[in-house]
Amino acid sequence: MDIFKKIVIIGLLVLVFLFGTLTILSAWGVVSDDLGEKSGATLAIILLLALTTGICVRVIVNKDYKSQR
């Protein structure tokens, strides 16, 4: 049950982080609706965010696994 709670909390944090970042980027004009010259930068930023959140989740799960052993 404890691991399930951590996964739910991590998922909510990732969602809030992604929506907040996309909101900031759209306010800056980095993320554009039409597929123009900015689509490559948008894709790179989204891939970077996905990589960062994946690493964070892996580190947190690893710490939890090691602390239980």
Tab-separated table of N, CA and C in Angstrom:
chain	number	residue	atom	x	y	z
A	1	MET	N	0.836	-1.208	0.000
A	1	MET	CA	0.000	0.000	0.000
A	1	MET	C	0.871	1.259	0.000
A	2	ASP	N	2.007	1.181	0.690
A	2	ASP	CA	2.893	2.347	0.779
A	2	ASP	C	3.498	2.673	-0.586
A	3	ILE	N	3.909	1.631	-1.320
A	3	ILE	CA	4.484	1.849	-2.652
A	3	ILE	C	3.419	2.416	-3.583
A	4	PHE	N	2.185	1.928	-3.456
A	4	PHE	CA	1.089	2.430	-4.298
A	4	PHE	C	0.854	3.919	-4.059
A	5	LYS	N	0.880	4.330	-2.776
A	5	LYS	CA	0.712	5.758	-2.458
A	5	LYS	C	1.824	6.592	-3.075
A	6	LYS	N	3.075	6.090	-2.999
A	6	LYS	CA	4.201	6.834	-3.568
A	6	LYS	C	4.054	6.961	-5.078
A	7	ILE	N	3.605	5.900	-5.748
A	7	ILE	CA	3.438	5.946	-7.203
A	7	ILE	C	2.371	6.964	-7.571
A	8	VAL	N	1.265	7.002	-6.810
A	8	VAL	CA	0.196	7.968	-7.095
A	8	VAL	C	0.707	9.394	-6.888
A	9	ILE	N	1.443	9.629	-5.796
A	9	ILE	CA	1.969	10.968	-5.526
A	9	ILE	C	2.953	11.389	-6.610
A	10	ILE	N	3.841	10.473	-7.025
A	10	ILE	CA	4.808	10.783	-8.081
A	10	ILE	C	4.076	11.097	-9.383
A	11	GLY	N	3.038	10.314	-9.697
A	11	GLY	CA	2.266	10.553	-10.915
A	11	GLY	C	1.605	11.919	-10.912
A	12	LEU	N	1.034	12.307	-9.774
A	12	LEU	CA	0.404	13.623	-9.682
A	12	LEU	C	1.434	14.740	-9.810
A	13	LEU	N	2.587	14.572	-9.185
A	13	LEU	CA	3.638	15.582	-9.295
A	13	LEU	C	4.119	15.733	-10.730
A	14	VAL	N	4.268	14.596	-11.426
A	14	VAL	CA	4.714	14.642	-12.818
A	14	VAL	C	3.678	15.367	-13.676
A	15	LEU	N	2.383	15.073	-13.447
A	15	LEU	CA	1.335	15.746	-14.219
A	15	LEU	C	1.347	17.250	-13.976
A	16	VAL	N	1.440	17.640	-12.692
A	16	VAL	CA	1.468	19.067	-12.365
A	16	VAL	C	2.693	19.733	-12.993
A	17	PHE	N	3.837	19.049	-12.920
A	17	PHE	CA	5.074	19.587	-13.483
A	17	PHE	C	4.960	19.773	-14.995
A	18	LEU	N	4.414	18.748	-15.672
A	18	LEU	CA	4.288	18.828	-17.131
A	18	LEU	C	3.317	19.928	-17.548
A	19	PHE	N	2.150	19.996	-16.878
A	19	PHE	CA	1.180	21.029	-17.239
A	19	PHE	C	1.724	22.422	-16.942
A	20	GLY	N	2.416	22.565	-15.823
A	20	GLY	CA	2.997	23.862	-15.495
A	20	GLY	C	4.052	24.280	-16.499
A	21	THR	N	4.900	23.331	-16.884
A	21	THR	CA	5.948	23.643	-17.859
A	21	THR	C	5.340	23.999	-19.209
A	22	LEU	N	4.334	23.223	-19.637
A	22	LEU	CA	3.702	23.517	-20.927
A	22	LEU	C	3.004	24.872	-20.895
A	23	THR	N	2.404	25.217	-19.752
A	23	THR	CA	1.751	26.523	-19.631
A	23	THR	C	2.780	27.649	-19.731
A	24	ILE	N	3.903	27.496	-19.032
A	24	ILE	CA	4.952	28.520	-19.078
A	24	ILE	C	5.507	28.645	-20.493
A	25	LEU	N	5.744	27.498	-21.139
A	25	LEU	CA	6.319	27.535	-22.488
A	25	LEU	C	5.344	28.135	-23.489
A	26	SER	N	4.054	27.848	-23.333
A	26	SER	CA	3.087	28.431	-24.263
A	26	SER	C	2.951	29.935	-24.019
A	27	ALA	N	3.121	30.356	-22.763
A	27	ALA	CA	3.094	31.791	-22.479
A	27	ALA	C	4.309	32.485	-23.098
A	28	TRP	N	5.439	31.785	-23.121
A	28	TRP	CA	6.644	32.343	-23.737
A	28	TRP	C	6.577	32.279	-25.260
A	29	GLY	N	5.670	31.437	-25.773
A	29	GLY	CA	5.565	31.298	-27.217
A	29	GLY	C	6.490	30.246	-27.787
A	30	VAL	N	7.008	29.373	-26.927
A	30	VAL	CA	7.877	28.301	-27.424
A	30	VAL	C	7.027	27.198	-28.049
A	31	VAL	N	5.933	26.848	-27.377
A	31	VAL	CA	5.052	25.808	-27.884
A	31	VAL	C	4.027	26.461	-28.803
A	32	SER	N	4.016	26.047	-30.051
A	32	SER	CA	3.064	26.617	-30.996
A	32	SER	C	2.084	25.540	-31.446
A	33	ASP	N	0.852	25.956	-31.757
A	33	ASP	CA	-0.173	25.004	-32.160
A	33	ASP	C	0.095	24.455	-33.559
A	34	ASP	N	0.485	25.328	-34.477
A	34	ASP	CA	0.737	24.871	-35.842
A	34	ASP	C	2.119	24.236	-35.919
A	35	LEU	N	2.266	23.305	-36.850
A	35	LEU	CA	3.547	22.620	-36.999
A	35	LEU	C	4.486	23.503	-37.813
A	36	GLY	N	5.168	24.365	-37.104
A	36	GLY	CA	6.085	25.282	-37.762
A	36	GLY	C	7.510	24.972	-37.399
A	37	GLU	N	8.333	26.001	-37.367
A	37	GLU	CA	9.740	25.795	-37.044
A	37	GLU	C	9.945	25.524	-35.556
A	38	LYS	N	8.908	25.786	-34.753
A	38	LYS	CA	9.053	25.594	-33.311
A	38	LYS	C	8.732	24.169	-32.869
A	39	SER	N	8.230	23.332	-33.790
A	39	SER	CA	7.823	21.990	-33.384
A	39	SER	C	9.026	21.150	-32.953
A	40	GLY	N	10.195	21.368	-33.570
A	40	GLY	CA	11.379	20.619	-33.171
A	40	GLY	C	11.809	20.970	-31.759
A	41	ALA	N	11.766	22.260	-31.420
A	41	ALA	CA	12.128	22.684	-30.065
A	41	ALA	C	11.119	22.143	-29.055
A	42	THR	N	9.837	22.160	-29.431
A	42	THR	CA	8.803	21.638	-28.537
A	42	THR	C	9.033	20.158	-28.269
A	43	LEU	N	9.303	19.398	-29.324
A	43	LEU	CA	9.533	17.968	-29.173
A	43	LEU	C	10.757	17.700	-28.303
A	44	ALA	N	11.820	18.471	-28.518
A	44	ALA	CA	13.037	18.288	-27.731
A	44	ALA	C	12.775	18.580	-26.250
A	45	ILE	N	12.004	19.631	-25.981
A	45	ILE	CA	11.710	19.994	-24.589
A	45	ILE	C	10.863	18.909	-23.927
A	46	ILE	N	9.863	18.392	-24.657
A	46	ILE	CA	8.999	17.347	-24.086
A	46	ILE	C	9.804	16.073	-23.839
A	47	LEU	N	10.690	15.714	-24.755
A	47	LEU	CA	11.533	14.532	-24.553
A	47	LEU	C	12.461	14.723	-23.364
A	48	LEU	N	13.007	15.921	-23.202
A	48	LEU	CA	13.876	16.204	-22.065
A	48	LEU	C	13.109	16.086	-20.749
A	49	LEU	N	11.865	16.606	-20.722
A	49	LEU	CA	11.034	16.500	-19.529
A	49	LEU	C	10.734	15.039	-19.207
A	50	ALA	N	10.408	14.248	-20.239
A	50	ALA	CA	10.104	12.836	-20.019
A	50	ALA	C	11.323	12.105	-19.464
A	51	LEU	N	12.495	12.402	-20.008
A	51	LEU	CA	13.722	11.773	-19.530
A	51	LEU	C	14.001	12.150	-18.076
A	52	THR	N	13.830	13.432	-17.753
A	52	THR	CA	14.092	13.905	-16.392
A	52	THR	C	13.142	13.257	-15.386
A	53	THR	N	11.848	13.225	-15.726
A	53	THR	CA	10.890	12.628	-14.795
A	53	THR	C	11.133	11.132	-14.661
A	54	GLY	N	11.527	10.472	-15.749
A	54	GLY	CA	11.832	9.039	-15.666
A	54	GLY	C	12.998	8.764	-14.738
A	55	ILE	N	14.037	9.590	-14.831
A	55	ILE	CA	15.205	9.421	-13.957
A	55	ILE	C	14.815	9.671	-12.503
A	56	CYS	N	13.995	10.716	-12.262
A	56	CYS	CA	13.566	11.019	-10.892
A	56	CYS	C	12.769	9.864	-10.305
A	57	VAL	N	11.830	9.322	-11.079
A	57	VAL	CA	11.012	8.201	-10.591
A	57	VAL	C	11.889	7.000	-10.301
A	58	ARG	N	12.858	6.731	-11.180
A	58	ARG	CA	13.737	5.582	-10.972
A	58	ARG	C	14.573	5.743	-9.705
A	59	VAL	N	15.082	6.945	-9.460
A	59	VAL	CA	15.892	7.188	-8.263
A	59	VAL	C	15.043	7.013	-7.008
A	60	ILE	N	13.805	7.549	-7.037
A	60	ILE	CA	12.943	7.437	-5.862
A	60	ILE	C	12.576	5.979	-5.596
A	61	VAL	N	12.237	5.230	-6.655
A	61	VAL	CA	11.882	3.823	-6.486
A	61	VAL	C	13.093	3.033	-6.007
A	62	ASN	N	14.283	3.350	-6.535
A	62	ASN	CA	15.506	2.673	-6.107
A	62	ASN	C	15.782	2.909	-4.630
A	63	LYS	N	15.640	4.156	-4.165
A	63	LYS	CA	15.854	4.463	-2.750
A	63	LYS	C	14.855	3.695	-1.890
A	64	ASP	N	13.589	3.647	-2.342
A	64	ASP	CA	12.563	2.942	-1.591
A	64	ASP	C	12.886	1.453	-1.526
A	65	TYR	N	13.349	0.883	-2.633
A	65	TYR	CA	13.675	-0.542	-2.679
A	65	TYR	C	14.859	-0.858	-1.779
A	66	LYS	N	15.875	0.004	-1.799
A	66	LYS	CA	17.049	-0.237	-0.971
A	66	LYS	C	16.737	-0.069	0.507
A	67	SER	N	15.833	0.867	0.841
A	67	SER	CA	15.512	1.081	2.253
A	67	SER	C	14.681	-0.064	2.810
A	68	GLN	N	13.954	-0.774	1.937
A	68	GLN	CA	13.150	-1.900	2.421
A	68	GLN	C	13.983	-3.159	2.606
A	69	ARG	N	15.115	-3.247	1.903
A	69	ARG	CA	15.955	-4.443	2.001
A	69	ARG	C	16.735	-4.488	3.286
